[in-house]
Amino acid sequence: MPVQPTTRRRFLLHSGAAFAASALARPAWAQSWPSKPIRVIVPLTAGSASDIMARLVMEQVSTQLGQPIVVENRPGAGNTIGMSAVAKADADGYTILVNSSTHTVTPATRSNLGFEMSDLAPIIPLGNMPVVMCFNPSKGYKKLGDFVAAAKANPGSVNYSSAGAGNSSHLNGERFRLAAGIEAVHLPFKGAPEAMTEVIAGRADFYFSPLVNALPFLKEGTLQALAVSGSARASALPDVPTTVEAGYPNSEYNFWAGVFAPAKTPANIRAKLYAEIAKTLQNPATREKLVKLGADPMPLDSAQFEALVRSEIETNTQLVKAAGIKVN
């Protein structure tokens, strides 16, 4: 995943100037980081899109750093279990977080986090993943408009599954529901595999799935893709329109995965984390694997990633209010 040379160079030069003055004041463990294994917490189930991306990228980062990196899944409570574990961890660079864009949904849907969002510092995005609006082919829809027409003709008859209340797939479903002007009952599950199974079994009408999870089922014909919810078509599904192209303005919803660290992690460690992960994303072998997953580059430095996170928190807060979503 290429990082724009000028953007990366500008960030690293700025970072170098900022960190140089305080380098001597850093404790020895910060200057020698990493000197032991690193733990990466993913607050989602194993096999989720973010989990797959985390394991793929961190394998190469481990090789570059010469230290083991252990990925640990801690799903539940709208990702807050894993987020809290990192927010409260020692800020020494040995516990970091890989979260999905649900990170920007959490503060809008959860009133009692047990930590502050400012306790987690954005480091770098791993990539943007196309999200597919999946249906069971037996429903017989030829295009998205057919489904919307059926939903409007039979109010209260439609439902959709998600990977959990307050999850990005939940917000994705609500954004489309509001944009299309339909009624749809939300069916929350423990994770992406369960939500997908409900559509394949015909018990749920649709599910917004990251492409990496849906692609095998699309290829074998057990799922049908009528649209993608991002701002652009998926390169792996060039004939499938976006929900906006299908005629539903304000329905786009982008899904990404990114790396976060405890906010008090020393600046030089955060800078090294950024540099090593950016290097991994430029690695041809890693990039090829990400492309096969359908992941698109997000060449942002830490400050730009932080700005994106703040902007999406504001947008999702407005969506949660408009949709009347209540989790706790």
PDB file of N, CA, C and O in Angstrom, residues 253-322:
ATOM      1  N   TYR A 253     -20.853   4.836   2.841  1.00  0.00           N
ATOM      2  CA  TYR A 253     -20.271   4.541   4.149  1.00  0.00           C
ATOM      3  C   TYR A 253     -18.966   3.786   3.907  1.00  0.00           C
ATOM      4  O   TYR A 253     -18.967   2.708   3.321  1.00  0.00           O
ATOM      5  N   ASN A 254     -17.855   4.381   4.340  1.00  0.00           N
ATOM      6  CA  ASN A 254     -16.543   3.783   4.099  1.00  0.00           C
ATOM      7  C   ASN A 254     -16.064   2.996   5.318  1.00  0.00           C
ATOM      8  O   ASN A 254     -16.282   3.404   6.459  1.00  0.00           O
ATOM      9  N   PHE A 255     -15.424   1.898   5.055  1.00  0.00           N
ATOM     10  CA  PHE A 255     -14.917   1.008   6.111  1.00  0.00           C
ATOM     11  C   PHE A 255     -13.400   0.945   6.018  1.00  0.00           C
ATOM     12  O   PHE A 255     -12.842   0.719   4.948  1.00  0.00           O
ATOM     13  N   TRP A 256     -12.720   1.158   7.144  1.00  0.00           N
ATOM     14  CA  TRP A 256     -11.263   1.091   7.150  1.00  0.00           C
ATOM     15  C   TRP A 256     -10.786   0.392   8.415  1.00  0.00           C
ATOM     16  O   TRP A 256     -11.549   0.155   9.354  1.00  0.00           O
ATOM     17  N   ALA A 257      -9.498   0.063   8.415  1.00  0.00           N
ATOM     18  CA  ALA A 257      -8.843  -0.470   9.616  1.00  0.00           C
ATOM     19  C   ALA A 257      -7.623   0.393   9.875  1.00  0.00           C
ATOM     20  O   ALA A 257      -6.984   0.890   8.935  1.00  0.00           O
ATOM     21  N   GLY A 258      -7.313   0.595  11.149  1.00  0.00           N
ATOM     22  CA  GLY A 258      -6.170   1.443  11.482  1.00  0.00           C
ATOM     23  C   GLY A 258      -5.541   1.077  12.806  1.00  0.00           C
ATOM     24  O   GLY A 258      -6.115   0.311  13.603  1.00  0.00           O
ATOM     25  N   VAL A 259      -4.359   1.619  13.040  1.00  0.00           N
ATOM     26  CA  VAL A 259      -3.571   1.318  14.244  1.00  0.00           C
ATOM     27  C   VAL A 259      -3.639   2.492  15.218  1.00  0.00           C
ATOM     28  O   VAL A 259      -3.503   3.654  14.824  1.00  0.00           O
ATOM     29  N   PHE A 260      -3.804   2.158  16.498  1.00  0.00           N
ATOM     30  CA  PHE A 260      -3.865   3.147  17.571  1.00  0.00           C
ATOM     31  C   PHE A 260      -2.927   2.700  18.695  1.00  0.00           C
ATOM     32  O   PHE A 260      -2.629   1.514  18.834  1.00  0.00           O
ATOM     33  N   ALA A 261      -2.496   3.659  19.501  1.00  0.00           N
ATOM     34  CA  ALA A 261      -1.648   3.360  20.660  1.00  0.00           C
ATOM     35  C   ALA A 261      -2.116   4.192  21.846  1.00  0.00           C
ATOM     36  O   ALA A 261      -2.794   5.212  21.656  1.00  0.00           O
ATOM     37  N   PRO A 262      -1.795   3.765  23.069  1.00  0.00           N
ATOM     38  CA  PRO A 262      -2.116   4.608  24.215  1.00  0.00           C
ATOM     39  C   PRO A 262      -1.555   6.010  23.990  1.00  0.00           C
ATOM     40  O   PRO A 262      -0.427   6.172  23.526  1.00  0.00           O
ATOM     41  N   ALA A 263      -2.347   7.028  24.284  1.00  0.00           N
ATOM     42  CA  ALA A 263      -1.982   8.403  23.947  1.00  0.00           C
ATOM     43  C   ALA A 263      -0.671   8.873  24.580  1.00  0.00           C
ATOM     44  O   ALA A 263       0.014   9.728  24.022  1.00  0.00           O
ATOM     45  N   LYS A 264      -0.322   8.324  25.738  1.00  0.00           N
ATOM     46  CA  LYS A 264       0.903   8.755  26.417  1.00  0.00           C
ATOM     47  C   LYS A 264       2.140   7.990  25.960  1.00  0.00           C
ATOM     48  O   LYS A 264       3.223   8.173  26.522  1.00  0.00           O
ATOM     49  N   THR A 265       2.000   7.147  24.932  1.00  0.00           N
ATOM     50  CA  THR A 265       3.162   6.454  24.370  1.00  0.00           C
ATOM     51  C   THR A 265       4.174   7.489  23.896  1.00  0.00           C
ATOM     52  O   THR A 265       3.804   8.444  23.209  1.00  0.00           O
ATOM     53  N   PRO A 266       5.446   7.353  24.252  1.00  0.00           N
ATOM     54  CA  PRO A 266       6.451   8.333  23.844  1.00  0.00           C
ATOM     55  C   PRO A 266       6.422   8.623  22.346  1.00  0.00           C
ATOM     56  O   PRO A 266       6.202   7.730  21.526  1.00  0.00           O
ATOM     57  N   ALA A 267       6.628   9.881  22.020  1.00  0.00           N
ATOM     58  CA  ALA A 267       6.514  10.320  20.627  1.00  0.00           C
ATOM     59  C   ALA A 267       7.466   9.585  19.702  1.00  0.00           C
ATOM     60  O   ALA A 267       7.131   9.305  18.544  1.00  0.00           O
ATOM     61  N   ASN A 268       8.664   9.252  20.189  1.00  0.00           N
ATOM     62  CA  ASN A 268       9.618   8.567  19.307  1.00  0.00           C
ATOM     63  C   ASN A 268       9.164   7.138  18.997  1.00  0.00           C
ATOM     64  O   ASN A 268       9.405   6.622  17.897  1.00  0.00           O
ATOM     65  N   ILE A 269       8.475   6.499  19.931  1.00  0.00           N
ATOM     66  CA  ILE A 269       7.944   5.155  19.667  1.00  0.00           C
ATOM     67  C   ILE A 269       6.783   5.237  18.683  1.00  0.00           C
ATOM     68  O   ILE A 269       6.685   4.425  17.755  1.00  0.00           O
ATOM     69  N   ARG A 270       5.925   6.221  18.859  1.00  0.00           N
ATOM     70  CA  ARG A 270       4.811   6.406  17.937  1.00  0.00           C
ATOM     71  C   ARG A 270       5.328   6.682  16.527  1.00  0.00           C
ATOM     72  O   ARG A 270       4.790   6.168  15.537  1.00  0.00           O
ATOM     73  N   ALA A 271       6.388   7.478  16.428  1.00  0.00           N
ATOM     74  CA  ALA A 271       6.967   7.781  15.111  1.00  0.00           C
ATOM     75  C   ALA A 271       7.573   6.530  14.475  1.00  0.00           C
ATOM     76  O   ALA A 271       7.453   6.320  13.264  1.00  0.00           O
ATOM     77  N   LYS A 272       8.205   5.689  15.309  1.00  0.00           N
ATOM     78  CA  LYS A 272       8.799   4.470  14.761  1.00  0.00           C
ATOM     79  C   LYS A 272       7.719   3.491  14.332  1.00  0.00           C
ATOM     80  O   LYS A 272       7.851   2.813  13.303  1.00  0.00           O
ATOM     81  N   LEU A 273       6.647   3.406  15.107  1.00  0.00           N
ATOM     82  CA  LEU A 273       5.519   2.565  14.726  1.00  0.00           C
ATOM     83  C   LEU A 273       4.985   2.988  13.363  1.00  0.00           C
ATOM     84  O   LEU A 273       4.762   2.162  12.473  1.00  0.00           O
ATOM     85  N   TYR A 274       4.778   4.282  13.206  1.00  0.00           N
ATOM     86  CA  TYR A 274       4.285   4.808  11.937  1.00  0.00           C
ATOM     87  C   TYR A 274       5.229   4.427  10.796  1.00  0.00           C
ATOM     88  O   TYR A 274       4.805   3.926   9.750  1.00  0.00           O
ATOM     89  N   ALA A 275       6.522   4.690  10.997  1.00  0.00           N
ATOM     90  CA  ALA A 275       7.506   4.460   9.936  1.00  0.00           C
ATOM     91  C   ALA A 275       7.578   2.990   9.539  1.00  0.00           C
ATOM     92  O   ALA A 275       7.639   2.662   8.345  1.00  0.00           O
ATOM     93  N   GLU A 276       7.564   2.093  10.522  1.00  0.00           N
ATOM     94  CA  GLU A 276       7.683   0.665  10.220  1.00  0.00           C
ATOM     95  C   GLU A 276       6.425   0.127   9.539  1.00  0.00           C
ATOM     96  O   GLU A 276       6.507  -0.703   8.629  1.00  0.00           O
ATOM     97  N   ILE A 277       5.256   0.588   9.981  1.00  0.00           N
ATOM     98  CA  ILE A 277       4.019   0.134   9.347  1.00  0.00           C
ATOM     99  C   ILE A 277       3.898   0.704   7.940  1.00  0.00           C
ATOM    100  O   ILE A 277       3.494   0.009   7.004  1.00  0.00           O
ATOM    101  N   ALA A 278       4.284   1.979   7.763  1.00  0.00           N
ATOM    102  CA  ALA A 278       4.266   2.582   6.427  1.00  0.00           C
ATOM    103  C   ALA A 278       5.204   1.824   5.487  1.00  0.00           C
ATOM    104  O   ALA A 278       4.872   1.589   4.318  1.00  0.00           O
ATOM    105  N   LYS A 279       6.349   1.413   6.005  1.00  0.00           N
ATOM    106  CA  LYS A 279       7.302   0.628   5.214  1.00  0.00           C
ATOM    107  C   LYS A 279       6.680  -0.709   4.804  1.00  0.00           C
ATOM    108  O   LYS A 279       6.830  -1.159   3.660  1.00  0.00           O
ATOM    109  N   THR A 280       5.972  -1.332   5.738  1.00  0.00           N
ATOM    110  CA  THR A 280       5.301  -2.603   5.446  1.00  0.00           C
ATOM    111  C   THR A 280       4.248  -2.434   4.359  1.00  0.00           C
ATOM    112  O   THR A 280       4.116  -3.268   3.461  1.00  0.00           O
ATOM    113  N   LEU A 281       3.498  -1.336   4.428  1.00  0.00           N
ATOM    114  CA  LEU A 281       2.436  -1.099   3.457  1.00  0.00           C
ATOM    115  C   LEU A 281       2.979  -0.818   2.063  1.00  0.00           C
ATOM    116  O   LEU A 281       2.262  -0.936   1.070  1.00  0.00           O
ATOM    117  N   GLN A 282       4.268  -0.462   1.991  1.00  0.00           N
ATOM    118  CA  GLN A 282       4.934  -0.247   0.709  1.00  0.00           C
ATOM    119  C   GLN A 282       5.592  -1.524   0.188  1.00  0.00           C
ATOM    120  O   GLN A 282       5.988  -1.590  -0.978  1.00  0.00           O
ATOM    121  N   ASN A 283       5.711  -2.532   1.051  1.00  0.00           N
ATOM    122  CA  ASN A 283       6.341  -3.788   0.661  1.00  0.00           C
ATOM    123  C   ASN A 283       5.523  -4.457  -0.442  1.00  0.00           C
ATOM    124  O   ASN A 283       4.327  -4.687  -0.273  1.00  0.00           O
ATOM    125  N   PRO A 284       6.128  -4.775  -1.593  1.00  0.00           N
ATOM    126  CA  PRO A 284       5.375  -5.334  -2.721  1.00  0.00           C
ATOM    127  C   PRO A 284       4.579  -6.590  -2.371  1.00  0.00           C
ATOM    128  O   PRO A 284       3.426  -6.740  -2.802  1.00  0.00           O
ATOM    129  N   ALA A 285       5.175  -7.483  -1.594  1.00  0.00           N
ATOM    130  CA  ALA A 285       4.486  -8.729  -1.246  1.00  0.00           C
ATOM    131  C   ALA A 285       3.262  -8.445  -0.371  1.00  0.00           C
ATOM    132  O   ALA A 285       2.178  -9.021  -0.568  1.00  0.00           O
ATOM    133  N   THR A 286       3.442  -7.541   0.601  1.00  0.00           N
ATOM    134  CA  THR A 286       2.324  -7.188   1.474  1.00  0.00           C
ATOM    135  C   THR A 286       1.249  -6.471   0.684  1.00  0.00           C
ATOM    136  O   THR A 286       0.053  -6.738   0.839  1.00  0.00           O
ATOM    137  N   ARG A 287       1.678  -5.562  -0.172  1.00  0.00           N
ATOM    138  CA  ARG A 287       0.710  -4.799  -0.982  1.00  0.00           C
ATOM    139  C   ARG A 287      -0.120  -5.736  -1.866  1.00  0.00           C
ATOM    140  O   ARG A 287      -1.331  -5.557  -2.003  1.00  0.00           O
ATOM    141  N   GLU A 288       0.538  -6.745  -2.442  1.00  0.00           N
ATOM    142  CA  GLU A 288      -0.173  -7.690  -3.308  1.00  0.00           C
ATOM    143  C   GLU A 288      -1.244  -8.441  -2.514  1.00  0.00           C
ATOM    144  O   GLU A 288      -2.359  -8.670  -3.005  1.00  0.00           O
ATOM    145  N   LYS A 289      -0.909  -8.826  -1.292  1.00  0.00           N
ATOM    146  CA  LYS A 289      -1.871  -9.545  -0.453  1.00  0.00           C
ATOM    147  C   LYS A 289      -3.060  -8.647  -0.104  1.00  0.00           C
ATOM    148  O   LYS A 289      -4.212  -9.096  -0.082  1.00  0.00           O
ATOM    149  N   LEU A 290      -2.787  -7.377   0.179  1.00  0.00           N
ATOM    150  CA  LEU A 290      -3.863  -6.448   0.509  1.00  0.00           C
ATOM    151  C   LEU A 290      -4.778  -6.210  -0.687  1.00  0.00           C
ATOM    152  O   LEU A 290      -5.992  -6.103  -0.546  1.00  0.00           O
ATOM    153  N   VAL A 291      -4.177  -6.123  -1.858  1.00  0.00           N
ATOM    154  CA  VAL A 291      -4.967  -5.937  -3.082  1.00  0.00           C
ATOM    155  C   VAL A 291      -5.917  -7.111  -3.277  1.00  0.00           C
ATOM    156  O   VAL A 291      -7.077  -6.942  -3.665  1.00  0.00           O
ATOM    157  N   LYS A 292      -5.440  -8.324  -3.013  1.00  0.00           N
ATOM    158  CA  LYS A 292      -6.274  -9.513  -3.162  1.00  0.00           C
ATOM    159  C   LYS A 292      -7.452  -9.492  -2.182  1.00  0.00           C
ATOM    160  O   LYS A 292      -8.499 -10.083  -2.440  1.00  0.00           O
ATOM    161  N   LEU A 293      -7.264  -8.794  -1.052  1.00  0.00           N
ATOM    162  CA  LEU A 293      -8.346  -8.649  -0.086  1.00  0.00           C
ATOM    163  C   LEU A 293      -9.330  -7.566  -0.524  1.00  0.00           C
ATOM    164  O   LEU A 293     -10.424  -7.445   0.036  1.00  0.00           O
ATOM    165  N   GLY A 294      -8.923  -6.776  -1.528  1.00  0.00           N
ATOM    166  CA  GLY A 294      -9.762  -5.673  -1.986  1.00  0.00           C
ATOM    167  C   GLY A 294      -9.488  -4.377  -1.247  1.00  0.00           C
ATOM    168  O   GLY A 294     -10.237  -3.408  -1.361  1.00  0.00           O
ATOM    169  N   ALA A 295      -8.398  -4.330  -0.466  1.00  0.00           N
ATOM    170  CA  ALA A 295      -8.080  -3.140   0.318  1.00  0.00           C
ATOM    171  C   ALA A 295      -7.449  -2.058  -0.551  1.00  0.00           C
ATOM    172  O   ALA A 295      -6.568  -2.332  -1.359  1.00  0.00           O
ATOM    173  N   ASP A 296      -7.909  -0.839  -0.374  1.00  0.00           N
ATOM    174  CA  ASP A 296      -7.378   0.308  -1.094  1.00  0.00           C
ATOM    175  C   ASP A 296      -6.464   1.117  -0.169  1.00  0.00           C
ATOM    176  O   ASP A 296      -6.703   1.202   1.040  1.00  0.00           O
ATOM    177  N   PRO A 297      -5.418   1.766  -0.713  1.00  0.00           N
ATOM    178  CA  PRO A 297      -4.487   2.540   0.107  1.00  0.00           C
ATOM    179  C   PRO A 297      -5.154   3.743   0.770  1.00  0.00           C
ATOM    180  O   PRO A 297      -6.100   4.323   0.222  1.00  0.00           O
ATOM    181  N   MET A 298      -4.658   4.088   1.932  1.00  0.00           N
ATOM    182  CA  MET A 298      -5.056   5.319   2.616  1.00  0.00           C
ATOM    183  C   MET A 298      -3.778   6.031   3.039  1.00  0.00           C
ATOM    184  O   MET A 298      -3.345   5.931   4.197  1.00  0.00           O
ATOM    185  N   PRO A 299      -3.118   6.735   2.121  1.00  0.00           N
ATOM    186  CA  PRO A 299      -1.818   7.349   2.409  1.00  0.00           C
ATOM    187  C   PRO A 299      -1.931   8.595   3.291  1.00  0.00           C
ATOM    188  O   PRO A 299      -1.814   9.730   2.831  1.00  0.00           O
ATOM    189  N   LEU A 300      -2.178   8.366   4.577  1.00  0.00           N
ATOM    190  CA  LEU A 300      -2.323   9.457   5.531  1.00  0.00           C
ATOM    191  C   LEU A 300      -1.236   9.381   6.589  1.00  0.00           C
ATOM    192  O   LEU A 300      -0.868   8.289   7.035  1.00  0.00           O
ATOM    193  N   ASP A 301      -0.716  10.533   7.019  1.00  0.00           N
ATOM    194  CA  ASP A 301       0.198  10.524   8.154  1.00  0.00           C
ATOM    195  C   ASP A 301      -0.639  10.529   9.436  1.00  0.00           C
ATOM    196  O   ASP A 301      -1.875  10.544   9.391  1.00  0.00           O
ATOM    197  N   SER A 302       0.012  10.508  10.583  1.00  0.00           N
ATOM    198  CA  SER A 302      -0.717  10.384  11.848  1.00  0.00           C
ATOM    199  C   SER A 302      -1.673  11.547  12.089  1.00  0.00           C
ATOM    200  O   SER A 302      -2.800  11.355  12.561  1.00  0.00           O
ATOM    201  N   ALA A 303      -1.239  12.761  11.753  1.00  0.00           N
ATOM    202  CA  ALA A 303      -2.088  13.929  11.964  1.00  0.00           C
ATOM    203  C   ALA A 303      -3.316  13.880  11.055  1.00  0.00           C
ATOM    204  O   ALA A 303      -4.435  14.216  11.474  1.00  0.00           O
ATOM    205  N   GLN A 304      -3.121  13.464   9.826  1.00  0.00           N
ATOM    206  CA  GLN A 304      -4.247  13.359   8.888  1.00  0.00           C
ATOM    207  C   GLN A 304      -5.208  12.253   9.309  1.00  0.00           C
ATOM    208  O   GLN A 304      -6.432  12.395   9.173  1.00  0.00           O
ATOM    209  N   PHE A 305      -4.660  11.154   9.803  1.00  0.00           N
ATOM    210  CA  PHE A 305      -5.510  10.057  10.279  1.00  0.00           C
ATOM    211  C   PHE A 305      -6.318  10.511  11.490  1.00  0.00           C
ATOM    212  O   PHE A 305      -7.515  10.220  11.600  1.00  0.00           O
ATOM    213  N   GLU A 306      -5.697  11.250  12.383  1.00  0.00           N
ATOM    214  CA  GLU A 306      -6.406  11.767  13.548  1.00  0.00           C
ATOM    215  C   GLU A 306      -7.547  12.694  13.119  1.00  0.00           C
ATOM    216  O   GLU A 306      -8.649  12.647  13.683  1.00  0.00           O
ATOM    217  N   ALA A 307      -7.296  13.528  12.109  1.00  0.00           N
ATOM    218  CA  ALA A 307      -8.337  14.437  11.610  1.00  0.00           C
ATOM    219  C   ALA A 307      -9.506  13.653  11.022  1.00  0.00           C
ATOM    220  O   ALA A 307     -10.681  14.011  11.209  1.00  0.00           O
ATOM    221  N   LEU A 308      -9.193  12.556  10.309  1.00  0.00           N
ATOM    222  CA  LEU A 308     -10.235  11.707   9.742  1.00  0.00           C
ATOM    223  C   LEU A 308     -11.083  11.093  10.852  1.00  0.00           C
ATOM    224  O   LEU A 308     -12.318  11.074  10.768  1.00  0.00           O
ATOM    225  N   VAL A 309     -10.424  10.589  11.886  1.00  0.00           N
ATOM    226  CA  VAL A 309     -11.140   9.968  13.003  1.00  0.00           C
ATOM    227  C   VAL A 309     -12.087  10.975  13.660  1.00  0.00           C
ATOM    228  O   VAL A 309     -13.257  10.682  13.922  1.00  0.00           O
ATOM    229  N   ARG A 310     -11.598  12.183  13.902  1.00  0.00           N
ATOM    230  CA  ARG A 310     -12.440  13.211  14.531  1.00  0.00           C
ATOM    231  C   ARG A 310     -13.633  13.561  13.655  1.00  0.00           C
ATOM    232  O   ARG A 310     -14.762  13.710  14.138  1.00  0.00           O
ATOM    233  N   SER A 311     -13.400  13.682  12.351  1.00  0.00           N
ATOM    234  CA  SER A 311     -14.479  14.028  11.424  1.00  0.00           C
ATOM    235  C   SER A 311     -15.543  12.948  11.394  1.00  0.00           C
ATOM    236  O   SER A 311     -16.755  13.243  11.413  1.00  0.00           O
ATOM    237  N   GLU A 312     -15.125  11.673  11.381  1.00  0.00           N
ATOM    238  CA  GLU A 312     -16.091  10.579  11.314  1.00  0.00           C
ATOM    239  C   GLU A 312     -16.861  10.426  12.628  1.00  0.00           C
ATOM    240  O   GLU A 312     -18.023  10.019  12.621  1.00  0.00           O
ATOM    241  N   ILE A 313     -16.235  10.756  13.746  1.00  0.00           N
ATOM    242  CA  ILE A 313     -16.951  10.727  15.021  1.00  0.00           C
ATOM    243  C   ILE A 313     -18.108  11.722  14.976  1.00  0.00           C
ATOM    244  O   ILE A 313     -19.233  11.423  15.406  1.00  0.00           O
ATOM    245  N   GLU A 314     -17.856  12.905  14.440  1.00  0.00           N
ATOM    246  CA  GLU A 314     -18.903  13.920  14.331  1.00  0.00           C
ATOM    247  C   GLU A 314     -20.017  13.458  13.393  1.00  0.00           C
ATOM    248  O   GLU A 314     -21.203  13.587  13.713  1.00  0.00           O
ATOM    249  N   THR A 315     -19.642  12.902  12.242  1.00  0.00           N
ATOM    250  CA  THR A 315     -20.629  12.434  11.269  1.00  0.00           C
ATOM    251  C   THR A 315     -21.481  11.309  11.841  1.00  0.00           C
ATOM    252  O   THR A 315     -22.717  11.295  11.686  1.00  0.00           O
ATOM    253  N   ASN A 316     -20.840  10.356  12.513  1.00  0.00           N
ATOM    254  CA  ASN A 316     -21.570   9.218  13.065  1.00  0.00           C
ATOM    255  C   ASN A 316     -22.447   9.613  14.244  1.00  0.00           C
ATOM    256  O   ASN A 316     -23.500   9.003  14.465  1.00  0.00           O
ATOM    257  N   THR A 317     -22.044  10.615  14.986  1.00  0.00           N
ATOM    258  CA  THR A 317     -22.880  11.120  16.075  1.00  0.00           C
ATOM    259  C   THR A 317     -24.179  11.675  15.518  1.00  0.00           C
ATOM    260  O   THR A 317     -25.267  11.438  16.069  1.00  0.00           O
ATOM    261  N   GLN A 318     -24.086  12.392  14.406  1.00  0.00           N
ATOM    262  CA  GLN A 318     -25.283  12.924  13.758  1.00  0.00           C
ATOM    263  C   GLN A 318     -26.171  11.797  13.230  1.00  0.00           C
ATOM    264  O   GLN A 318     -27.398  11.844  13.354  1.00  0.00           O
ATOM    265  N   LEU A 319     -25.539  10.758  12.656  1.00  0.00           N
ATOM    266  CA  LEU A 319     -26.294   9.626  12.118  1.00  0.00           C
ATOM    267  C   LEU A 319     -27.015   8.875  13.228  1.00  0.00           C
ATOM    268  O   LEU A 319     -28.183   8.490  13.076  1.00  0.00           O
ATOM    269  N   VAL A 320     -26.336   8.663  14.334  1.00  0.00           N
ATOM    270  CA  VAL A 320     -26.939   7.939  15.478  1.00  0.00           C
ATOM    271  C   VAL A 320     -28.177   8.680  15.973  1.00  0.00           C
ATOM    272  O   VAL A 320     -29.213   8.070  16.267  1.00  0.00           O
ATOM    273  N   LYS A 321     -28.102  10.002  16.037  1.00  0.00           N
ATOM    274  CA  LYS A 321     -29.250  10.795  16.471  1.00  0.00           C
ATOM    275  C   LYS A 321     -30.384  10.714  15.457  1.00  0.00           C
ATOM    276  O   LYS A 321     -31.556  10.552  15.822  1.00  0.00           O
ATOM    277  N   ALA A 322     -30.058  10.816  14.169  1.00  0.00           N
ATOM    278  CA  ALA A 322     -31.074  10.776  13.113  1.00  0.00           C
ATOM    279  C   ALA A 322     -31.785   9.429  13.078  1.00  0.00           C
ATOM    280  O   ALA A 322     -32.993   9.349  12.818  1.00  0.00           O
TER     281      ALA A 322
END
